[in-house]
Each structure stands twice: as C-alpha cells, then as structure tokens.
Coordinates of C-alpha atoms in Angstrom, one line a residue:
X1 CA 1.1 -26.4 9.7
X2 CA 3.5 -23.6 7.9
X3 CA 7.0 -23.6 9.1
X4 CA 8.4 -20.7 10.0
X5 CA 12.0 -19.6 11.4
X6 CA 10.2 -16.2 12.8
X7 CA 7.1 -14.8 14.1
X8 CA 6.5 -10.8 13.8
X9 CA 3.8 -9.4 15.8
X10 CA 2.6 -6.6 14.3
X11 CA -1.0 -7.1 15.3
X12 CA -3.1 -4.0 16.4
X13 CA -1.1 -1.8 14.1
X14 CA -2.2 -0.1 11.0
X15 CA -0.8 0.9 8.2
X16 CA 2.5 1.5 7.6
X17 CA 3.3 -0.5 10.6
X18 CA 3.0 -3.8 9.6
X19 CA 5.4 -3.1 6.5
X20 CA 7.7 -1.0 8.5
X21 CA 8.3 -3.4 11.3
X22 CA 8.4 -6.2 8.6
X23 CA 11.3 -4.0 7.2
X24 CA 13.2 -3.8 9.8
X25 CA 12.9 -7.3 10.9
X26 CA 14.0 -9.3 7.1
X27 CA 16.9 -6.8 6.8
X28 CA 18.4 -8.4 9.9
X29 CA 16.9 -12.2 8.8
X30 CA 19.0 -14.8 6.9
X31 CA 18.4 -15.4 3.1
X32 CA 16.0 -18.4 2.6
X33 CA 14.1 -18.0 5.9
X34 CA 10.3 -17.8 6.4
X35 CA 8.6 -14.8 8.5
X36 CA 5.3 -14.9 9.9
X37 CA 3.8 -11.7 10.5
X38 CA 0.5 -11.7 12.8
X39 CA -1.2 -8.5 11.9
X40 CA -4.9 -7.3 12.2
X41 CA -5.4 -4.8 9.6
X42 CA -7.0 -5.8 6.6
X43 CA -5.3 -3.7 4.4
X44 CA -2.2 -5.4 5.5
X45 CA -2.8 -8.1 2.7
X46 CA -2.1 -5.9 -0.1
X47 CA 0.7 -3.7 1.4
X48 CA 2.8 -6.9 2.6
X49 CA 2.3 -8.6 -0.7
X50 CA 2.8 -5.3 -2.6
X51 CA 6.0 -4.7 -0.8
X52 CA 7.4 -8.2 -0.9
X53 CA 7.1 -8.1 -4.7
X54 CA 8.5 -4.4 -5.3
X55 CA 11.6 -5.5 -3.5
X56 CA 12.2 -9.2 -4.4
X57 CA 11.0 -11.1 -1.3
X58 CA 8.8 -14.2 -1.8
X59 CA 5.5 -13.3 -0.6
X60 CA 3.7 -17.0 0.2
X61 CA 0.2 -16.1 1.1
X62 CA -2.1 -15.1 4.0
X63 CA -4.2 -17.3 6.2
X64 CA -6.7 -16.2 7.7
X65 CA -7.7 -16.8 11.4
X66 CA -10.7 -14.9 13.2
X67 CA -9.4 -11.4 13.0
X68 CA -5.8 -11.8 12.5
X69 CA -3.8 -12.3 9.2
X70 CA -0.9 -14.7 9.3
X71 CA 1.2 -13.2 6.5
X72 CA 4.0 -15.2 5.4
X73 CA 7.2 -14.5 3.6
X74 CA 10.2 -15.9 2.4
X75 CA 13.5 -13.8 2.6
X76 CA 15.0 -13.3 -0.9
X77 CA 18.9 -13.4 -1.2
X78 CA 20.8 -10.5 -2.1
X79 CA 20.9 -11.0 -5.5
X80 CA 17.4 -11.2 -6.0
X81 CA 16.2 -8.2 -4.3
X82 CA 16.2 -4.5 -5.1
X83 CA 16.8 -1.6 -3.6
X84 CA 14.0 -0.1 -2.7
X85 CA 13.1 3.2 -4.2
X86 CA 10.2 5.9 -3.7
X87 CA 8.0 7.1 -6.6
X88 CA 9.7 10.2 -7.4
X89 CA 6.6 12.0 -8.2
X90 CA 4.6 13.6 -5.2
X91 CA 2.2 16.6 -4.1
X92 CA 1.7 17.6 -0.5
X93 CA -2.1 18.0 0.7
X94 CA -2.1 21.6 0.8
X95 CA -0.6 21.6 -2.7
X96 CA -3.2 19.1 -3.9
X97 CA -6.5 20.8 -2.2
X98 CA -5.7 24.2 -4.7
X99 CA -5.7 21.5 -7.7
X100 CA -9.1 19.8 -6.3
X101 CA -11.2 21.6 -9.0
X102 CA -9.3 20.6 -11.9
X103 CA -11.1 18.6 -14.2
X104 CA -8.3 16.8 -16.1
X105 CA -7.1 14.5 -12.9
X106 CA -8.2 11.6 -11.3
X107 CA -7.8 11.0 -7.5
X108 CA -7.8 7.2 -6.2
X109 CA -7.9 5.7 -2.9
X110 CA -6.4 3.3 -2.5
X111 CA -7.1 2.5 0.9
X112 CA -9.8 -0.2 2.2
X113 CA -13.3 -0.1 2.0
X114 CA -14.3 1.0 5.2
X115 CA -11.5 3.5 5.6
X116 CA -12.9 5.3 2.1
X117 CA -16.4 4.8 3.6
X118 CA -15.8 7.1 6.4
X119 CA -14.1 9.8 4.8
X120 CA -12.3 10.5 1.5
X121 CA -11.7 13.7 -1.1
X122 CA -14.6 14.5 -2.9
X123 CA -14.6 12.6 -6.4
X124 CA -12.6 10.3 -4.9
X125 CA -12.4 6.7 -7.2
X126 CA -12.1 3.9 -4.1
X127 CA -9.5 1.6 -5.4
X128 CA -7.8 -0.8 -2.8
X129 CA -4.7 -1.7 -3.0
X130 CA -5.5 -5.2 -3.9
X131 CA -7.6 -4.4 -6.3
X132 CA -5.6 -2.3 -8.3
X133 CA -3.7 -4.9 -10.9
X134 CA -7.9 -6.2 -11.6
X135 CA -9.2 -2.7 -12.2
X136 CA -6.4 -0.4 -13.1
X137 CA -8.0 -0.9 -16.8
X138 CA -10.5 1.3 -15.1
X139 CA -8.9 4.5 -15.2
X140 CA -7.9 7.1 -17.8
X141 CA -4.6 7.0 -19.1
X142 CA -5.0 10.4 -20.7
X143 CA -5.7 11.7 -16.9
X144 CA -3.3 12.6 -14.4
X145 CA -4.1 10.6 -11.5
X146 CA -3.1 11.2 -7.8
X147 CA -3.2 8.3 -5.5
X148 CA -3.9 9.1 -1.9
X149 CA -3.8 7.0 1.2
X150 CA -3.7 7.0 4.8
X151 CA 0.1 8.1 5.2
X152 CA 1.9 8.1 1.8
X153 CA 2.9 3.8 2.1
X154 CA 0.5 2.2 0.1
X155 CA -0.1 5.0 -2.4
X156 CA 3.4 4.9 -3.3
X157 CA 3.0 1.5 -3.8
X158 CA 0.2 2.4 -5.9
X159 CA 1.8 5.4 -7.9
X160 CA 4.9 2.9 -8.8
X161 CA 2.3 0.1 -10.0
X162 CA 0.7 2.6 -12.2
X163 CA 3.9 4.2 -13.4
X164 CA 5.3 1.2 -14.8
X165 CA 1.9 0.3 -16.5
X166 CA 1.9 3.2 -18.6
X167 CA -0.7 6.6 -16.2
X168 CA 0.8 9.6 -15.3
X169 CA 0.4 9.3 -11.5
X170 CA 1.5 11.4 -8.4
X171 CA 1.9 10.4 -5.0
X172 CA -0.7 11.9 -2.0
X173 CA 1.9 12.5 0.7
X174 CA 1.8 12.6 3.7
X175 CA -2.3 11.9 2.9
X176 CA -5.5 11.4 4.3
X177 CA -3.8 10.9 7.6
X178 CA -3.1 14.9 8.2
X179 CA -5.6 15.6 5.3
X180 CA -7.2 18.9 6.3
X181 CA -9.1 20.0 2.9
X182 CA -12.7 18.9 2.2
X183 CA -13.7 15.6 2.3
X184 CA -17.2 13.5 1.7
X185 CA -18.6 10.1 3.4
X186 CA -20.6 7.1 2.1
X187 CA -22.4 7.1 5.4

C-alpha cells in the first residue's frame, strides 16, 4: 500500500481536467507530500507524467485498477520546480485548415488511440503522448510539424518535447475539440 498525504478525484474527467485540477490542488500542497489522483482517462498517464516533469514534480507511477488510474506524485520544493511556460508557437484551426494542403508539414495527434480512431485531420500521423520520446525519431526534422489534440493541453506538451529535441513544431490550439475543418475515421 502507497502512502499518500492526499487523494484528488478527478475521475470521469477528460483531458485537461485531470492536469488542471491536479494544478490547482499541488500549488496549495506542502513540499515533500504525495498526491493521489483517481482518474479514468487513459490519456491521463501521459499528460500527468508529462506535466510533472516539465514543471519539476516527482511523478512516481500509475497503478492500475479496473478502470481507474491511481496517479501518484510527489510535490517538488520550490527550488526544484519551474515556472511553467506555454510553447510560444501556435496556429488557430481556422488558420491551420487554409495550410491543410501544404505538402512540407507534418500534422501529429497526439491524442489516444481511440480518440484518433474516431476522428482526426486527414494525413494525420497518430502519436500519443506517451509514445512520443519512443517514436519522435519517426518524424521529419526538415518538416514543420503541427501537433494537435483535443484542447491545446497535451499538444503543448508535445510541441515543447519536440522543440527542445531539435523539429520545428507549432501548437493546434484550441484543437480537435472545436475542430470544424475536414476530418477522416479509421472506422
């Protein structure tokens, strides 16, 4: 049995939630102290872990339990965290659906399996989250590549990951969430 000094439920919610609510709650926590988080969504795995890193918190792992996730995560103390800080590169969707024809970009989803399954942009390249450090090698770095997922969180993420490894990336924002250009299915 993990000890924990607090419980978060965030199950039910999808991304951002989880990492919003997870936010709000370690700002208020003290240094050294363990968070659970109960959440549902898979895609919660990556973001949580994602976000623990960019800032500085220690993310500890994820069990598993039926459908729920129990995330946990230490608090970090001032000194070791960062501020946390946007990828200062974005496009809106309407400025990225006039660019959807250009040959010299690459367009990767990073959102889960089943969420790219049901709909994505055409030419789409699914790449979850946690997938991304495995198979970045994958894309082109003499490509521009624009990361899109459901609301802007975990692309941003994404876009930073792939900044600091060397691609040319822009951020998807708001994204597929209020996405209203063409899309495809694997259905």
């Amino acid at each position: 049995m993990i000890q924990t000094d607090h419980v978060l439920d965030a199950k039910g919610l999808a991304c951002p939630m989880p990492i919003v609510k997870t936010k709000k709650m370690m700002k208020d926590l003290e240094s050294g102290v363990v968070l659970e988080i109960l959440a549902t969504d898979k895609g919660s795995k990556a973001d949580l872990k994602a976000w623990a890193d960019k800032v500085g918190h220690h993310y500890l792992g994820t069990i598993e339990e039926g459908d729920v996730l129990k995330h946990y995560l230490r608090k970090a103390s001032d000194g070791e965290t960062t501020l946390e800080q946007s990828h200062p590169h974005v496009i809106s969707n309407a400025n990225l659906t006039a660019k959807l024809s250009d040959d010299e970009m690459t367009i990767v989803d990073v959102r889960e399996p089943a969420e790219y399954a049901f709909s994505h942009l055409p030419n789409a390249i699914s790449l979850p989250l946690g997938d991304l450090d495995n198979r970045m090698a994958e894309l082109d770095k003499g490509k521009k590549i624009y990361v899109v997922c459901r609301t802007g969180t975990r692309s941003d993420l994404a876009a930073q990951k792939l900044a600091e490894n060397g691609y040319e990336v822009i951020n998807v924002v708001p994204g597929m969430s209020e996405w209203d250009g063409p899309t495809t299915s694997d259905l």
